[in-house]
Short mmCIF file of C-alpha atoms and ligand atoms in Angstrom, two decimals:
data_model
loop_
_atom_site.label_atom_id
_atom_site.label_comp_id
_atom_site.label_asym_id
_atom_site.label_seq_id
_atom_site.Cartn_x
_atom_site.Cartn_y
_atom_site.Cartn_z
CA UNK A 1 274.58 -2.41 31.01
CA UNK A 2 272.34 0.92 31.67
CA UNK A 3 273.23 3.30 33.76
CA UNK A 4 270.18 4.36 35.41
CA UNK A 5 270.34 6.26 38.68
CA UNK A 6 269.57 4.53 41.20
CA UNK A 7 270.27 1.08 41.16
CA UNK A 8 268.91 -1.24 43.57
CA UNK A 9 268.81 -4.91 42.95
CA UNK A 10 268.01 -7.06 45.72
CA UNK A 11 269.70 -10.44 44.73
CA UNK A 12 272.76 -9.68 43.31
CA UNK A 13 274.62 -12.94 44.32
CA UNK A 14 272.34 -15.35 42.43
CA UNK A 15 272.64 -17.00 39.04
CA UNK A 16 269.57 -17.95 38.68
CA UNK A 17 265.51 -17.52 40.68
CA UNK A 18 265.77 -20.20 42.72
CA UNK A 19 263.42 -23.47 41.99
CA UNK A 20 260.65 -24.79 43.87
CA UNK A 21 263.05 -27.71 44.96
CA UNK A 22 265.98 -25.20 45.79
CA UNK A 23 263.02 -22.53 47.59
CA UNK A 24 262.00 -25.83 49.90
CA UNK A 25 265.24 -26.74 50.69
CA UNK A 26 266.32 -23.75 51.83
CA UNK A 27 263.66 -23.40 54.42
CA UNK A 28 263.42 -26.87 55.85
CA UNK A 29 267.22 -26.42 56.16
CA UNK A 30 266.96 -23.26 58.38
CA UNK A 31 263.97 -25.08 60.39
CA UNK A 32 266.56 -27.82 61.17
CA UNK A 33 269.75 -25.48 61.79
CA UNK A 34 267.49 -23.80 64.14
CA UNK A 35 266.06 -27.21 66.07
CA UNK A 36 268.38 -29.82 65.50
CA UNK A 37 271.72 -27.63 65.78
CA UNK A 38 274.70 -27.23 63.36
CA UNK A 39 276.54 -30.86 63.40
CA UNK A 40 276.74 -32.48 59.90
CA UNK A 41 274.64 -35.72 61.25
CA UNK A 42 272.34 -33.63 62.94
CA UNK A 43 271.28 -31.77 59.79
CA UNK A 44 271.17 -35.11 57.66
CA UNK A 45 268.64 -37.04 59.78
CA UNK A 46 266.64 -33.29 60.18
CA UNK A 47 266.38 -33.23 56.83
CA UNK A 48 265.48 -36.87 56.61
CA UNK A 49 263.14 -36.75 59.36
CA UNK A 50 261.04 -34.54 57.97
CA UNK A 51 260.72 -36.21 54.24
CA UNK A 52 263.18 -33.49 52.46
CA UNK A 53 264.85 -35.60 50.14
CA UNK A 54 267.21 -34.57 47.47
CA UNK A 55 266.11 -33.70 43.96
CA UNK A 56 266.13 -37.80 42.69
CA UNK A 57 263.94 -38.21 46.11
CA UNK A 58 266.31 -40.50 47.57
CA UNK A 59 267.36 -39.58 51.66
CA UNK A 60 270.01 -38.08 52.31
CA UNK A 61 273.58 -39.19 53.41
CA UNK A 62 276.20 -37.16 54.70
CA UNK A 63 278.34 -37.30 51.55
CA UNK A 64 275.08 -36.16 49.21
CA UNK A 65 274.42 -33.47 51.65
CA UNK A 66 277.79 -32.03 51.34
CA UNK A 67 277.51 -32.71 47.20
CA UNK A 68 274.41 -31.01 46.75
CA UNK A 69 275.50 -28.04 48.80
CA UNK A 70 278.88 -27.74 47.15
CA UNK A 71 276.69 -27.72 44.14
CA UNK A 72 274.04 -24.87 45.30
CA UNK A 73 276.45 -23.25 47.22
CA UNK A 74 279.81 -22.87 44.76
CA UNK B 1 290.87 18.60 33.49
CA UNK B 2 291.47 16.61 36.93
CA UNK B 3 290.60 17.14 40.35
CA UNK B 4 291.44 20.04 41.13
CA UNK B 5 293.58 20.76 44.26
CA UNK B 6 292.31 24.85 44.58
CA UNK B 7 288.84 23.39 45.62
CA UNK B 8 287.41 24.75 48.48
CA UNK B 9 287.03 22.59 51.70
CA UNK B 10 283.19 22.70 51.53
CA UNK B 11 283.40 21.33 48.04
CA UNK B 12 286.06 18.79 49.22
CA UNK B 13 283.93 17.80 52.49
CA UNK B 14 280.65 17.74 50.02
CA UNK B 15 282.57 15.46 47.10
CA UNK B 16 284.72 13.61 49.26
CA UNK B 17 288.33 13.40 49.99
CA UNK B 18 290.79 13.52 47.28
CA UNK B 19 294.45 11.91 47.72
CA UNK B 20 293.21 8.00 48.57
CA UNK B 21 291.55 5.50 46.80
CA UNK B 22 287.87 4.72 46.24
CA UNK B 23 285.30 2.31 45.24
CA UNK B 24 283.78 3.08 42.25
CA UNK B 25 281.31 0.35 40.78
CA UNK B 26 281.14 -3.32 41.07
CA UNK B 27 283.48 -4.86 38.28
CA UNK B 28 280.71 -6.49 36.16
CA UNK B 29 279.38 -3.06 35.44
CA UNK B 30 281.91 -2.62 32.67
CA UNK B 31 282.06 -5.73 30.32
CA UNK B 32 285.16 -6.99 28.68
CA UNK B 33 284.83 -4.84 25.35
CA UNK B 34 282.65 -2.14 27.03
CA UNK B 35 282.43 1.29 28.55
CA UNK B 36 280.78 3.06 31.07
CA UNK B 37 280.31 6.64 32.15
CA UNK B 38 280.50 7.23 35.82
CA UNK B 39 280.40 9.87 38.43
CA UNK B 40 282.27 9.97 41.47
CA UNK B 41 283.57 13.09 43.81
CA UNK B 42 281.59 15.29 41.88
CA UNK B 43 282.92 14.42 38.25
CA UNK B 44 282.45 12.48 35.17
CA UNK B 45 284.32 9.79 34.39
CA UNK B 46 284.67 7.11 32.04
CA UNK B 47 285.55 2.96 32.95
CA UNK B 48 287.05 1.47 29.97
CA UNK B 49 287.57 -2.22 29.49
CA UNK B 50 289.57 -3.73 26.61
CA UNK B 51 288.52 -7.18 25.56
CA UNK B 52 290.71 -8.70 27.21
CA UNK B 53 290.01 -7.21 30.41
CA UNK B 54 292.31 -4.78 31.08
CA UNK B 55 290.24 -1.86 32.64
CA UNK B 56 291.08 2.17 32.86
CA UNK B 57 289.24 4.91 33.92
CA UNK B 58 289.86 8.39 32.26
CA UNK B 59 288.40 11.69 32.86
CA UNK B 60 285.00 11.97 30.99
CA UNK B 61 285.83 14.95 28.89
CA UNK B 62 287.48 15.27 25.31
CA UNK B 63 290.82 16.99 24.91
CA UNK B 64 289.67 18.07 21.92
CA UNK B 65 286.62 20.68 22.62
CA UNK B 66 285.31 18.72 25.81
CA UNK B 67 283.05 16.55 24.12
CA UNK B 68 282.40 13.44 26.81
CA UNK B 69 284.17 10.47 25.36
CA UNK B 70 281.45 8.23 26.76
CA UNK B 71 279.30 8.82 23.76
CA UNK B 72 282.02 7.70 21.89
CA UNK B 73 283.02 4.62 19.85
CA UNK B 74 284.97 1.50 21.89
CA UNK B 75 288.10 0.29 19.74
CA UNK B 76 288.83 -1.90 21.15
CA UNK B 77 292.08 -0.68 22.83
CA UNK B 78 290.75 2.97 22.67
CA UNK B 79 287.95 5.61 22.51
CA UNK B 80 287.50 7.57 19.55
CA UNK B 81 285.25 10.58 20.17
CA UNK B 82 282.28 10.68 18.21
CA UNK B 83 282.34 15.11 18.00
CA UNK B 84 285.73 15.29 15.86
CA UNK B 85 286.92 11.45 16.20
CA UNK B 86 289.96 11.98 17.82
CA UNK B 87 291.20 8.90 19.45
CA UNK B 88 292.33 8.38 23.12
CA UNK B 89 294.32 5.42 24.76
CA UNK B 90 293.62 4.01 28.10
CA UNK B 91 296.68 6.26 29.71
CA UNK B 92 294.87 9.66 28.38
CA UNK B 93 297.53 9.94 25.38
CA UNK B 94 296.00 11.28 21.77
CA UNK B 95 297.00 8.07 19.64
CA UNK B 96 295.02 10.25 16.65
CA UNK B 97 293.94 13.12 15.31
CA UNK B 98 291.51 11.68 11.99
CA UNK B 99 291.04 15.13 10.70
CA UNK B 100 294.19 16.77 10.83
CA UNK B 101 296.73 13.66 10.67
CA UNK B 102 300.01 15.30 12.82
CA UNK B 103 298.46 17.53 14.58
CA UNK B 104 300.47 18.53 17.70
CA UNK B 105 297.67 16.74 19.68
CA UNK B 106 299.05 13.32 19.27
CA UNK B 107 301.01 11.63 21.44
CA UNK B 108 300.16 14.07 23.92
CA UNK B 109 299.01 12.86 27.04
CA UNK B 110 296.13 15.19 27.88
CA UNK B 111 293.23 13.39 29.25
CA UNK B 112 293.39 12.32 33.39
CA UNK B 113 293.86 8.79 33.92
CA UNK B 114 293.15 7.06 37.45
CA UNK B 115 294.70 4.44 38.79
CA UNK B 116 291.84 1.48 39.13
CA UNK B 117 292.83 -1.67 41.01
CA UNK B 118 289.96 -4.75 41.15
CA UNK B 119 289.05 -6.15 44.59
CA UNK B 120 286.84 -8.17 45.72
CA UNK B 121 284.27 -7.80 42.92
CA UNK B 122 284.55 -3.64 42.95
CA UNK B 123 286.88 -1.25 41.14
CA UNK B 124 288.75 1.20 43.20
CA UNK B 125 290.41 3.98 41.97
CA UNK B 126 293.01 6.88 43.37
CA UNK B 127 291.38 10.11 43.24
CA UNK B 128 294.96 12.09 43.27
CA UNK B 129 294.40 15.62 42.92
CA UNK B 130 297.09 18.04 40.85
CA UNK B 131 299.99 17.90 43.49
CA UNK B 132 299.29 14.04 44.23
CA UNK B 133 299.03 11.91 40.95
CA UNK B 134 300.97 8.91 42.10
CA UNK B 135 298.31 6.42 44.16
CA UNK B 136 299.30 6.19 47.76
CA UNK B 137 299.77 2.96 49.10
CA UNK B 138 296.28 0.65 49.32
CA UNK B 139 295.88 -1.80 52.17
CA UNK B 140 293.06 -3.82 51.37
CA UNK B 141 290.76 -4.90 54.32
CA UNK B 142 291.69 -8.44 55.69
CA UNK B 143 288.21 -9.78 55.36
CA UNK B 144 288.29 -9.47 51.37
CA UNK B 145 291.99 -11.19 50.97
CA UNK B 146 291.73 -13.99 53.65
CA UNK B 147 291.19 -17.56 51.70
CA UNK B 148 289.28 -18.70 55.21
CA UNK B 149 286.68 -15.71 54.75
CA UNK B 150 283.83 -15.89 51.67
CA UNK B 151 282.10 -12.91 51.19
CA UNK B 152 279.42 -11.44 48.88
CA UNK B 153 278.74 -7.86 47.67
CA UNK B 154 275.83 -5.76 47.89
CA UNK B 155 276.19 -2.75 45.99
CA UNK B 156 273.70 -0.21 46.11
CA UNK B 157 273.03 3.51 44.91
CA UNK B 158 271.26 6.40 47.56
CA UNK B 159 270.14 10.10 47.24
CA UNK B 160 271.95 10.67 50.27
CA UNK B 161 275.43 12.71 50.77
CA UNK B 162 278.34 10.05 51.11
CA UNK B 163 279.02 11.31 54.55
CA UNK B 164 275.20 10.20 55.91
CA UNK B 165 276.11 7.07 54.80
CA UNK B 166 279.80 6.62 56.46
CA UNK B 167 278.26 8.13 59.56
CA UNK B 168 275.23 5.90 59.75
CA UNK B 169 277.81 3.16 60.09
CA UNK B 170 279.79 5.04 62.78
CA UNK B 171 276.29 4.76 64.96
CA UNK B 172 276.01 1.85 66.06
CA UNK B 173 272.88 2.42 68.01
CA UNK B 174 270.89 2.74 65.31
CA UNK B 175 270.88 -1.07 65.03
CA UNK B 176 268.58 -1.57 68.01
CA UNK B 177 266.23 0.63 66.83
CA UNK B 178 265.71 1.47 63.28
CA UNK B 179 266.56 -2.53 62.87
CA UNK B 180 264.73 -3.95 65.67
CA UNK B 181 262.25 -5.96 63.53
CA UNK B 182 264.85 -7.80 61.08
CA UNK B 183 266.73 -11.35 61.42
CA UNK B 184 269.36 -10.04 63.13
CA UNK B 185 268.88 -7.06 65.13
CA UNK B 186 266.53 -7.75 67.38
CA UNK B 187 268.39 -9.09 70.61
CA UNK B 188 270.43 -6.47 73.38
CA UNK B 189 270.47 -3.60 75.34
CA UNK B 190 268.51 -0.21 73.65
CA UNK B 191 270.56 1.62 76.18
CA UNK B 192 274.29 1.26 75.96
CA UNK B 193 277.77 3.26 76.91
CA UNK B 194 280.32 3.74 74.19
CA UNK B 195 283.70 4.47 73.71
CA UNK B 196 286.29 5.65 70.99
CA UNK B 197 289.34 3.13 70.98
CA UNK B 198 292.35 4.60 69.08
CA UNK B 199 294.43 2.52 66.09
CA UNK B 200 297.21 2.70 64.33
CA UNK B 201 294.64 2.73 61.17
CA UNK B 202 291.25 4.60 62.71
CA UNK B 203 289.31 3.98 65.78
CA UNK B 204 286.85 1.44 67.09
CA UNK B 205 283.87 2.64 68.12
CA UNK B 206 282.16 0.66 70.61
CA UNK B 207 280.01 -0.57 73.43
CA UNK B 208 282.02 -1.09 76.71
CA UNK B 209 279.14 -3.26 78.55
CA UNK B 210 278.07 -5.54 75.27
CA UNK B 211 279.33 -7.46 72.71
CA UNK B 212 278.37 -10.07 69.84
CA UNK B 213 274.78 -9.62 70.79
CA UNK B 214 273.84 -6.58 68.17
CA UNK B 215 275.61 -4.54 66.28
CA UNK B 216 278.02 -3.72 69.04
CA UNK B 217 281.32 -1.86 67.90
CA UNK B 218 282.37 -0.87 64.13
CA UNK B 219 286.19 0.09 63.63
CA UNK B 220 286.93 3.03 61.15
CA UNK B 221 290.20 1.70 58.75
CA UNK B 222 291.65 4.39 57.00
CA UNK B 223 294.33 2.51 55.04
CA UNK B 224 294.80 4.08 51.39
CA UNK B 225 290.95 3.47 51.33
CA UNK B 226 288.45 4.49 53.96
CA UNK B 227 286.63 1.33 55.04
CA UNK B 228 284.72 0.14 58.13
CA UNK B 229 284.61 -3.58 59.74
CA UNK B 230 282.10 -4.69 61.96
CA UNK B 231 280.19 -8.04 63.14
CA UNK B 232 276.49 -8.70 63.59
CA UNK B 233 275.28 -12.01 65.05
CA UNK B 234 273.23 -14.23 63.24
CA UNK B 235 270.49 -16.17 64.24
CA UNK B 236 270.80 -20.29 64.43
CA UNK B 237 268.86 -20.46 61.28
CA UNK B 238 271.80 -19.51 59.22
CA UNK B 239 273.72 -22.49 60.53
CA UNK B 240 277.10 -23.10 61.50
CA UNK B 241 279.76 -20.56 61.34
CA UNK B 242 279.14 -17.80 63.68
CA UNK B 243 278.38 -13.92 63.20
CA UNK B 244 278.73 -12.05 59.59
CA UNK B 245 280.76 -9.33 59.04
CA UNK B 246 280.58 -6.35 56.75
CA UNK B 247 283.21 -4.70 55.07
CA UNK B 248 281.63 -1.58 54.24
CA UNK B 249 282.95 1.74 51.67
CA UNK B 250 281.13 4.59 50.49
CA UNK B 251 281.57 6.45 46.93
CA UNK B 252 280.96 10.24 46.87
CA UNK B 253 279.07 9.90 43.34
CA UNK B 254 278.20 14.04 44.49
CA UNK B 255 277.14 16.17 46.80
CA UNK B 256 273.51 14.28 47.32
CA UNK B 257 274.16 10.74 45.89
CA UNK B 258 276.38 7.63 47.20
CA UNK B 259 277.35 4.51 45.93
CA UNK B 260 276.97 2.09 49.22
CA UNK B 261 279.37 -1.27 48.87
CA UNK B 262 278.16 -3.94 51.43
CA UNK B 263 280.90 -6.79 51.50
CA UNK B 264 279.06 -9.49 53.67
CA UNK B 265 281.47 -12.08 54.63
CA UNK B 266 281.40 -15.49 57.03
CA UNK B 267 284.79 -17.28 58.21
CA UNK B 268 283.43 -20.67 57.02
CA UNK B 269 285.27 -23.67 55.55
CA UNK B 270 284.03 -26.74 53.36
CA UNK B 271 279.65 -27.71 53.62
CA UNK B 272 279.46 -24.81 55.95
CA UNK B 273 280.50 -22.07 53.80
CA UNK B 274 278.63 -24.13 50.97
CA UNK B 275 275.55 -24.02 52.97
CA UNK B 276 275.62 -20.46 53.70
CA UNK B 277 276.23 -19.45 50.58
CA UNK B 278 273.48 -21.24 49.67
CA UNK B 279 270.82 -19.98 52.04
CA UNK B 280 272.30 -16.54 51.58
CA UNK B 281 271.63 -16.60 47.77
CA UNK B 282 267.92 -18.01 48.36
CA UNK B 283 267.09 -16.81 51.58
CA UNK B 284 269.11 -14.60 53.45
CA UNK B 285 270.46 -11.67 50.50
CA UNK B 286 266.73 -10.37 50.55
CA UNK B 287 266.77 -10.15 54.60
CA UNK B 288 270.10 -8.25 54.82
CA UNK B 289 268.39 -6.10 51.93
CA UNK B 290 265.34 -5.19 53.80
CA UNK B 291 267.29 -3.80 56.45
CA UNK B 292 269.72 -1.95 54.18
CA UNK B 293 266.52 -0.23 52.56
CA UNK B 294 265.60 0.54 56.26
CA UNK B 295 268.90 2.87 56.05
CA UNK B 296 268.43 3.97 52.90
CA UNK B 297 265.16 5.43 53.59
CA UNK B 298 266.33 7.06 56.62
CA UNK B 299 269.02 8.68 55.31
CA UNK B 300 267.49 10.00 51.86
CA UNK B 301 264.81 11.58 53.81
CA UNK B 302 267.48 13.15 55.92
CA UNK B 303 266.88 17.05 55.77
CA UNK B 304 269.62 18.52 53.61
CA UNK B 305 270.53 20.67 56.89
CA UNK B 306 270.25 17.74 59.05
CA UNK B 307 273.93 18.07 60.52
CA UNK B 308 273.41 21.80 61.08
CA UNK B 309 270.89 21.68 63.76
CA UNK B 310 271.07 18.67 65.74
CA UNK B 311 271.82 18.05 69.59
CA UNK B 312 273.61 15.08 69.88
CA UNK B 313 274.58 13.27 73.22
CA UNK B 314 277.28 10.42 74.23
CA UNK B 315 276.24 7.53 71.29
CA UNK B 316 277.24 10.33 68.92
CA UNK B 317 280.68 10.12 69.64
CA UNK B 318 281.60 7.87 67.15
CA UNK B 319 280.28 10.60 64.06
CA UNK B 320 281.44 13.57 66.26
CA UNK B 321 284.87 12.04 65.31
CA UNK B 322 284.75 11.56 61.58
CA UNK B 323 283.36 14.78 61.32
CA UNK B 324 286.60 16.18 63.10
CA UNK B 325 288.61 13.77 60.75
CA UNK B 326 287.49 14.31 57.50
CA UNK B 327 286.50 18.18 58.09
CA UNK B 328 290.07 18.23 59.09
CA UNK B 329 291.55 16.71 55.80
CA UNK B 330 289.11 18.52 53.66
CA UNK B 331 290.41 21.38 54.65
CA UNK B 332 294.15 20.47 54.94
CA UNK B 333 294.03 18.95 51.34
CA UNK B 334 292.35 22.63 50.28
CA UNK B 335 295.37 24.42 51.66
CA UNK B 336 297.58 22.57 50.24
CA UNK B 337 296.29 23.80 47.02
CA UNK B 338 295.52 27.38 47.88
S1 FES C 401 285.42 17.31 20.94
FE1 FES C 401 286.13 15.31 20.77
S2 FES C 401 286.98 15.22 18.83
FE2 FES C 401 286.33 17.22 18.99
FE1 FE2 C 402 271.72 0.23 59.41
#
């Protein structure tokens, strides 16, 4: 650990540079929030409608949703 | 050495206020096993964590001949300075003198030794000058102990005076302007009426004709630590759970330089929180930092004068006040020592 004046680190909450997959995600998700509103089976058939699939490529269900975000998210 | 209490109010107001706690550096800057030098109100310190995690922070200065004890060797469960090798513990007691075994040295206790507490990801410590050793009691700010609220920390380090940076939170206003291009400050009124609401911890400052569209109020918490709370909308994009809040705290590193802490937190439960922490890590962190370096370039091109020739008007109240406060205990806590 340096300490070099001044530090300034923009992400400081991630573990890791986000992937492609995670970058993708992320947007199509606050594209949906925005149109589709904030209801669990609202964002599931957003996601869905618009070909976002999870990692494996299968669509998403309401208890994978919740999975993968407790995974990104923890 | 210590803080001493003879110090003039200017160098008080200019160093920041002795007698409370503050935060210091996020935890993770000092590793299990490591040390770190660090300055804060005006003086050199040095964080030391044993391996097994216990952390101290001691005075940066040898009792020896002054040599700073940061260039020294970790052992684990003290310093040895690397001048003369004399050894310190984490309380400031000489556990050694190597070249003049019984010297009159050891077991003396003669190196300052700060209370630190952990919260929330940051160290805090209790600045006590020579009357006040003993920490005064620490309230920690709701936000950071509720389970129901998740937070992150954005810790950052300015060439601006720690005051600049407490009173660019006391002005509110500044949101609707200086922020008016970012995610969240772009909505409300540029022209608003303000008021100072009295608590039994600070004051509020706020807008008496808007609310939960900007960044409408911020309340002042003065409660062992000096904090401030305040809300800021988001936009639907960032999904369920309502507005974010900051928990904000300012170190006085010295006269010119600040160490900004930026607790942003979100009452969310369950895929909620999980998806804003989420889009926070990938998405939002480098949004919220855009508009802190919107502050931060503000306030280090601040005029070193700036406060002396100003001509402030009725959104101003809210600084007029902490000025008042903290010009107040700066020079109460210099009397106290004259
Ligand atoms: S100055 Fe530290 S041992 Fe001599
Ligand atoms: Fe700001």
């Amino acid at each position: 650990m340096t300490d070099t004046w001044p530090r300034l680190d923009v992400h400081q909450s991630r573990t890791h540079e986000p992937t492609p997959y995670e970058y993708k995600l992320a947007a199509t998700l606050e594209e949906v929030f925005t149109r589709e509103g904030h209801e669990l089976a609202d964002v599931v058939r957003g996601l869905n409608t618009r070909q976002v699939h999870a990692a494996d490529g299968a669509p998403w269900t309401e208890e994978s949703f919740r999975a993968e975000m407790n995974r990104l998210g923890a | 050495m210590t803080l001493s209490s003879s110090a003039t109010a200017d160098h008080i107001y200019a160093t920041g206020l002795r007698n409370q706690w503050h935060a210091v550096v996020p935890s993770h800057h000092v590793a299990p096993g490591a040390m770190r030098k660090v300055t804060a109100l005006g003086e050199q310190w040095l964080l030391f964590r044993r391996s097994d995690g216990v952390l101290s922070m001691l005075a940066d200065r040898c009792p020896h001949r002054g040599a700073p004890l940061s260039l020294g060797k970790h052992l684990g469960d003290r310093v040895a300075c690397w001048y003369h090798g004399v050894e310190v513990e984490p309380d400031g007691t000489v556990s050694s003198v190597p070249g003049l075994p019984g010297c009159g040295l050891e077991g003396k206790k003669l190196v300052t030794s700060l209370p630190v507490r952990e919260v929330a990801g940051a160290i805090l410590a209790y600045f006590g000058d020579e009357e006040h050793p003993e920490p005064v009691e620490l309230t920690l700010p709701e936000p950071l102990t509720d389970p129901e609220v998740d937070a992150f920390l954005c810790y950052a380090e300015w060439n601006a005076p720690w005051r600049y940076a407490v009173e660019n939170l006391l002005d509110p206003m500044h949101g609707a302007f200086l922020h008016h291009e970012s995610h969240t400050m772009s909505d409300g009124d540029t022209t608003a009426k303000f008021r100072i609401r009295e608590t039994a911890r600070g004051y509020f400052f706020e807008k008496t004709d808007q609310r939960g569209v900007n960044f409408d109020w911020v309340e002042l918490c003065r409660t062992g630590v000096d904090w401030v709370d305040l809300s800021i909308p988001y936009p639907p994009s960032a999904g369920p759970g309502g507005p974010f809040g900051i928990v904000g705290m300012v170190c006085p590193v010295d006269e010119r330089r600040s160490g900004v802490f930026f607790w942003r937190y979100r009452r969310v439960a369950d895929w909620q929180r999980a998806s804003w922490r989420f889009l926070y890590r990938t998405v939002i962190e480098q949004r919220h930092w855009d508009v802190l370096e919107q502050d931060r370039v503000m306030l280090e091109a601040m005029p070193a004068d700036a406060d002396q020739r100003e001509n402030l008007y009725q959104h101003d109240l809210g600084v007029v006040r902490l000025r008042r406060l903290y010009r107040a205990a700066a020079e109460a806590q210099s009397a106290a020592g004259a």
